[in-house]
Short mmCIF file of C-alpha atoms and ligand atoms in Angstrom, two decimals:
data_model
loop_
_atom_site.label_atom_id
_atom_site.label_comp_id
_atom_site.label_asym_id
_atom_site.label_seq_id
_atom_site.Cartn_x
_atom_site.Cartn_y
_atom_site.Cartn_z
CA MET K 1 -98.96 87.61 -71.35
CA SER K 2 -100.63 88.59 -74.55
CA ASP K 3 -101.37 92.27 -74.89
CA GLY K 4 -98.76 94.63 -76.24
CA ARG K 5 -98.76 96.97 -73.30
CA ALA K 6 -98.18 94.18 -70.86
CA LEU K 7 -95.27 92.99 -72.98
CA ALA K 8 -93.94 96.51 -73.17
CA ARG K 9 -94.14 96.87 -69.42
CA GLN K 10 -92.36 93.59 -68.94
CA PHE K 11 -89.65 94.53 -71.38
CA LEU K 12 -89.10 97.86 -69.69
CA GLU K 13 -88.91 96.19 -66.33
CA GLN K 14 -86.18 93.96 -67.71
CA GLN K 15 -84.32 97.02 -68.89
CA ARG K 16 -84.76 98.69 -65.54
CA LEU K 17 -83.40 95.66 -63.70
CA LEU K 18 -80.43 95.49 -65.97
CA GLY K 19 -79.83 99.22 -66.13
CA GLY K 20 -80.03 99.24 -69.90
CA ASP K 21 -79.61 102.06 -72.35
CA PRO K 22 -82.60 103.82 -73.84
CA VAL K 23 -84.60 101.26 -75.66
CA ILE K 24 -87.00 101.23 -78.52
CA LEU K 25 -89.28 98.30 -78.07
CA PRO K 26 -88.95 95.91 -81.00
CA GLU K 27 -91.80 96.07 -83.47
CA ALA K 28 -92.35 92.37 -83.08
CA LEU K 29 -93.20 92.78 -79.44
CA VAL K 30 -95.54 95.71 -79.72
CA PRO K 31 -96.91 96.10 -83.17
CA ARG K 32 -97.54 99.68 -84.14
CA ALA K 33 -96.37 101.05 -80.83
CA ARG K 34 -93.11 102.73 -80.27
CA VAL K 35 -91.86 102.81 -76.75
CA ALA K 36 -89.10 104.99 -75.51
CA VAL K 37 -87.39 104.48 -72.23
CA ALA K 38 -85.95 107.16 -70.04
CA PRO K 39 -82.20 107.73 -69.79
CA PRO K 40 -79.96 104.95 -68.63
CA THR K 41 -78.74 106.74 -65.58
CA GLY K 42 -80.64 108.16 -62.67
CA ASP K 43 -82.71 106.15 -60.39
CA ARG K 44 -85.63 104.78 -62.26
CA PRO K 45 -86.85 105.22 -65.80
CA GLY K 46 -89.18 108.10 -66.30
CA PRO K 47 -92.36 108.19 -68.29
CA VAL K 48 -92.92 105.72 -71.02
CA ALA K 49 -94.53 106.84 -74.21
CA VAL K 50 -96.86 104.31 -75.67
CA PRO K 51 -98.71 105.89 -78.55
CA PRO K 52 -102.19 104.71 -79.31
CA PRO K 53 -102.46 101.69 -81.56
CA SER K 54 -103.30 103.95 -84.48
CA ALA K 55 -99.86 105.56 -84.42
CA PRO K 56 -97.87 104.88 -87.57
CA PRO K 57 -95.09 102.35 -87.39
CA ALA K 58 -91.79 103.69 -86.14
CA ALA K 59 -89.69 105.02 -88.98
CA THR K 60 -86.47 103.63 -87.60
CA PRO K 61 -86.29 99.93 -87.04
CA ALA K 62 -86.36 98.78 -83.48
CA THR K 63 -83.07 98.44 -81.66
CA PRO K 64 -81.85 95.14 -83.00
CA GLY K 65 -81.12 92.40 -80.54
CA PRO K 66 -77.55 91.28 -80.45
CA GLY K 67 -76.63 89.27 -83.53
CA VAL K 68 -75.76 85.63 -83.38
CA PRO K 69 -72.24 85.50 -81.99
CA PRO K 70 -69.56 83.47 -83.75
CA PRO K 71 -68.50 80.07 -82.54
CA GLY K 72 -65.83 80.04 -79.87
CA LEU K 73 -64.03 77.37 -77.91
CA SER K 74 -65.12 73.80 -77.66
CA TYR K 75 -64.25 71.62 -74.70
CA ASP K 76 -65.02 67.96 -74.58
CA PRO K 77 -63.56 66.45 -71.43
CA PRO K 78 -63.24 62.68 -71.61
CA THR K 79 -66.07 60.66 -70.18
CA GLY K 80 -65.07 57.94 -67.78
CA ASP K 81 -65.04 54.52 -69.28
CA LEU K 82 -68.21 52.54 -69.44
CA PHE K 83 -67.16 50.08 -66.77
CA SER K 84 -65.91 52.65 -64.33
CA THR K 85 -66.72 52.05 -60.72
CA ASP K 86 -66.36 55.75 -59.92
CA PRO K 87 -69.50 56.57 -57.94
CA VAL K 88 -69.70 60.06 -59.45
CA LEU K 89 -69.84 58.64 -62.96
CA GLN K 90 -72.34 56.08 -61.81
CA ALA K 91 -74.60 58.56 -60.05
CA ALA K 92 -77.96 58.16 -61.73
CA SER K 93 -79.67 61.30 -60.47
CA LEU K 94 -79.00 64.81 -59.25
CA ALA K 95 -80.00 63.64 -55.79
CA ALA K 96 -77.38 60.91 -55.95
CA ILE K 97 -74.74 63.50 -56.81
CA ALA K 98 -75.92 65.75 -53.98
CA GLN K 99 -75.50 62.84 -51.63
CA LEU K 100 -71.96 62.18 -52.79
CA VAL K 101 -71.13 65.87 -52.48
CA ALA K 102 -72.53 65.92 -48.94
CA GLY K 103 -69.92 63.40 -47.86
CA CYS K 104 -67.09 64.67 -50.02
CA THR K 105 -63.66 65.40 -48.56
CA LYS K 106 -61.73 65.46 -51.81
CA CYS K 107 -60.35 68.94 -51.26
CA ARG K 108 -59.56 71.30 -48.41
CA LEU K 109 -62.76 73.27 -48.89
CA CYS K 110 -64.59 70.56 -46.94
CA GLU K 111 -62.88 71.82 -43.79
CA GLY K 112 -64.61 75.15 -43.46
CA ARG K 113 -68.04 74.36 -44.80
CA SER K 114 -71.29 74.42 -42.86
CA HIS K 115 -73.25 72.89 -45.72
CA THR K 116 -72.34 71.57 -49.10
CA VAL K 117 -74.12 73.39 -51.93
CA PRO K 118 -74.55 70.88 -54.73
CA GLY K 119 -76.97 72.92 -56.80
CA GLU K 120 -80.72 72.92 -57.26
CA GLY K 121 -83.42 73.18 -59.84
CA ALA K 122 -85.21 71.22 -62.49
CA ALA K 123 -83.71 67.90 -63.50
CA ASP K 124 -84.90 68.50 -67.06
CA ALA K 125 -83.88 72.16 -67.19
CA ARG K 126 -83.17 73.70 -70.59
CA LEU K 127 -80.71 76.06 -68.94
CA VAL K 128 -77.93 75.28 -66.51
CA VAL K 129 -76.44 78.31 -64.75
CA VAL K 130 -72.94 77.83 -63.38
CA GLY K 131 -71.43 80.20 -60.83
CA GLU K 132 -68.15 80.08 -58.98
CA GLY K 133 -68.77 78.73 -55.50
CA PRO K 134 -71.05 79.15 -52.52
CA GLY K 135 -70.91 82.37 -50.55
CA ARG K 136 -71.81 82.88 -46.92
CA VAL K 137 -75.57 82.59 -47.22
CA GLU K 138 -75.26 79.64 -49.55
CA ASP K 139 -72.97 77.89 -47.07
CA GLN K 140 -75.49 78.55 -44.30
CA THR K 141 -78.45 77.27 -46.26
CA GLY K 142 -77.00 74.64 -48.59
CA ARG K 143 -78.67 76.39 -51.54
CA PRO K 144 -76.94 78.07 -54.50
CA PHE K 145 -77.35 81.73 -55.29
CA VAL K 146 -79.60 82.78 -52.44
CA GLY K 147 -77.61 85.78 -51.17
CA GLN K 148 -77.58 89.22 -52.75
CA ALA K 149 -76.02 88.03 -56.00
CA GLY K 150 -78.56 85.23 -56.05
CA GLU K 151 -81.44 87.65 -55.77
CA LEU K 152 -80.13 89.46 -58.81
CA LEU K 153 -79.76 86.19 -60.68
CA THR K 154 -83.33 85.27 -59.80
CA LYS K 155 -84.50 88.59 -61.26
CA ILE K 156 -82.43 88.15 -64.40
CA LEU K 157 -83.95 84.72 -64.94
CA ALA K 158 -87.46 85.98 -64.34
CA ALA K 159 -86.81 88.75 -66.85
CA ILE K 160 -86.15 86.20 -69.59
CA GLU K 161 -89.21 84.26 -68.51
CA LEU K 162 -87.25 81.46 -67.00
CA PRO K 163 -88.38 81.18 -63.42
CA ARG K 164 -85.58 79.97 -61.21
CA GLU K 165 -87.40 76.70 -60.56
CA ARG K 166 -87.18 75.78 -64.23
CA VAL K 167 -83.43 76.24 -64.37
CA PHE K 168 -80.68 74.17 -62.81
CA ILE K 169 -78.37 76.41 -60.80
CA CYS K 170 -75.03 75.28 -59.48
CA ASN K 171 -71.39 76.22 -58.99
CA VAL K 172 -67.96 75.03 -60.01
CA VAL K 173 -67.08 74.16 -56.41
CA LYS K 174 -69.69 72.86 -54.03
CA CYS K 175 -68.14 74.08 -50.77
CA ARG K 176 -67.52 77.69 -49.78
CA PRO K 177 -63.97 78.92 -50.15
CA PRO K 178 -62.78 80.79 -47.05
CA GLU K 179 -63.57 84.52 -47.21
CA ASN K 180 -65.10 83.90 -50.63
CA ARG K 181 -61.70 83.69 -52.24
CA VAL K 182 -61.48 82.34 -55.76
CA PRO K 183 -61.30 78.55 -55.72
CA GLN K 184 -57.83 77.23 -56.42
CA TYR K 185 -56.92 75.05 -59.34
CA ASP K 186 -56.68 71.80 -57.38
CA GLU K 187 -59.99 72.48 -55.65
CA ILE K 188 -61.67 73.04 -58.99
CA ALA K 189 -60.08 69.90 -60.40
CA ALA K 190 -61.28 67.85 -57.42
CA CYS K 191 -64.82 69.14 -57.69
CA LEU K 192 -65.24 69.21 -61.45
CA PRO K 193 -66.49 65.64 -61.87
CA TYR K 194 -69.66 66.56 -59.97
CA LEU K 195 -70.39 69.46 -62.28
CA VAL K 196 -69.68 67.41 -65.38
CA ARG K 197 -72.00 64.66 -64.18
CA GLN K 198 -74.71 67.19 -63.31
CA ILE K 199 -74.55 68.63 -66.82
CA ASP K 200 -74.56 65.13 -68.31
CA LEU K 201 -77.71 64.24 -66.37
CA VAL K 202 -79.60 67.47 -67.03
CA LYS K 203 -78.58 67.68 -70.69
CA PRO K 204 -79.52 71.34 -71.00
CA ALA K 205 -79.94 73.17 -74.28
CA VAL K 206 -77.67 75.95 -73.06
CA ILE K 207 -75.17 76.58 -70.27
CA LEU K 208 -74.78 80.07 -68.86
CA ALA K 209 -71.33 80.50 -67.34
CA MET K 210 -71.41 83.39 -64.91
CA GLY K 211 -68.03 84.86 -64.14
CA GLY K 212 -64.48 84.01 -65.07
CA THR K 213 -64.15 80.91 -62.91
CA ALA K 214 -67.17 79.20 -64.45
CA ALA K 215 -66.21 80.22 -67.97
CA GLN K 216 -62.57 79.21 -67.69
CA THR K 217 -63.43 75.91 -66.05
CA LEU K 218 -66.11 74.90 -68.55
CA LEU K 219 -63.98 75.91 -71.51
CA ASN K 220 -60.64 74.74 -70.15
CA THR K 221 -58.97 78.05 -70.89
CA LYS K 222 -57.22 80.91 -69.17
CA GLN K 223 -58.71 83.53 -71.45
CA SER K 224 -60.34 86.42 -69.70
CA LEU K 225 -64.06 86.77 -69.34
CA GLY K 226 -63.95 89.79 -71.62
CA ALA K 227 -62.31 87.75 -74.35
CA LEU K 228 -64.78 84.90 -73.93
CA ARG K 229 -67.97 86.92 -74.15
CA ASN K 230 -69.86 87.28 -77.39
CA GLN K 231 -69.10 83.85 -78.72
CA ILE K 232 -71.03 80.64 -78.64
CA HIS K 233 -68.68 78.16 -77.05
CA ARG K 234 -69.42 74.51 -76.50
CA PHE K 235 -69.06 72.14 -73.61
CA ARG K 236 -69.59 68.58 -74.76
CA GLY K 237 -71.47 70.04 -77.69
CA ILE K 238 -73.79 72.13 -75.51
CA PRO K 239 -73.70 75.86 -76.28
CA VAL K 240 -72.04 77.89 -73.53
CA ILE K 241 -72.71 81.58 -73.13
CA VAL K 242 -70.28 83.48 -70.95
CA THR K 243 -71.33 86.51 -68.98
CA TYR K 244 -70.51 88.54 -65.89
CA HIS K 245 -71.09 87.15 -62.44
CA PRO K 246 -74.08 88.74 -60.69
CA ALA K 247 -71.85 89.70 -57.76
CA ALA K 248 -69.73 91.68 -60.21
CA LEU K 249 -72.86 93.41 -61.48
CA LEU K 250 -73.63 94.55 -57.98
CA ARG K 251 -70.22 96.20 -57.85
CA ASN K 252 -70.21 97.52 -61.39
CA PRO K 253 -73.62 98.44 -62.81
CA ASN K 254 -71.99 99.25 -66.17
CA TRP K 255 -71.88 95.53 -66.79
CA LYS K 256 -75.62 95.13 -66.51
CA LYS K 257 -76.31 96.06 -70.09
CA PRO K 258 -73.77 93.63 -71.60
CA THR K 259 -75.06 90.96 -69.24
CA TRP K 260 -78.53 91.58 -70.49
CA ASP K 261 -77.28 91.14 -74.06
CA ASP K 262 -75.66 87.85 -73.08
CA VAL K 263 -78.68 86.39 -71.33
CA ARG K 264 -80.86 87.32 -74.26
CA ILE K 265 -78.56 85.37 -76.54
CA ALA K 266 -78.81 82.43 -74.16
CA ARG K 267 -82.58 82.77 -74.11
CA ARG K 268 -82.74 82.78 -77.86
CA LEU K 269 -80.64 79.64 -78.08
CA ILE K 270 -82.96 77.89 -75.67
CA GLY K 271 -85.82 78.58 -78.02
N1 LIG C 301 -71.83 83.27 -56.02
C1 LIG C 301 -71.67 82.12 -56.70
O1 LIG C 301 -70.84 81.99 -57.58
N2 LIG C 301 -72.45 81.12 -56.38
C2 LIG C 301 -73.38 81.19 -55.46
O2 LIG C 301 -74.07 80.22 -55.24
C3 LIG C 301 -73.54 82.42 -54.78
C4 LIG C 301 -72.75 83.44 -55.07
FE1 LIG C 302 -65.58 67.89 -52.41
FE2 LIG C 302 -66.02 69.85 -54.11
FE3 LIG C 302 -66.42 70.26 -51.53
FE4 LIG C 302 -63.95 70.01 -52.47
S1 LIG C 302 -65.41 71.65 -52.95
S2 LIG C 302 -64.77 69.00 -50.65
S3 LIG C 302 -64.23 68.50 -54.09
S4 LIG C 302 -67.55 68.84 -52.82
#
């Protein structure tokens, strides 16, 4: 996408999806054009003013993107030893992990599952998205984030020009907890080696932890999601950005704007 108007349109669509505040398009995106977006509330944004290219530059600087957040927690779980015979540590591909997950009975969540949901996406992804655990549709299909929350995630990724296929998407636990309850500590502990190995194989530039369970698991902390946002944490040296879970966004649209800020930070770190 090269022309300024197309970029402006794309940017505004991102804002619409994420229910953002009024936005002045950054100068860098649309040189010499100042774009105002309709109010944050109400159904859809109203008219968009894009002055002709001859219009003078906006007097006020564009709304700055979020600054670079400070460093946060760093978690470096021990790697298994080199001579381990643990099949998870030895799994040489994402497919090999998926196969191990498919036969896994290491925790009680195996009892109620229809399908395991190991995760999917590009093996060389620059971004790994980690959610909590499969929901109903995920359990039915064996694919992560394909229900309502998944549709929102897909849109969020598209909005930062990362088509879903280029990302690796997975969850902390690979089997659906009954009634979508939060996975319990022992279930997370049993399942964690799969996630760690997946991250080790993909070696992403950034990890996006969506929701408290993903954030607390990857950072080995009990701190709340609110406390963990706005910092660049690290998991095995890989930057971790913490944001709201898309399912939470569906319940509380006020979180869309902060989520948008978070994913933009993640996008910037990816380069
Ligand atoms: N919620 C999650 O955390 N993961 C999914 O895959 C779907 C919904
Ligand atoms: Fe195994 Fe994880 Fe499923 Fe538990 S949730 S049975 S540890 S794959």
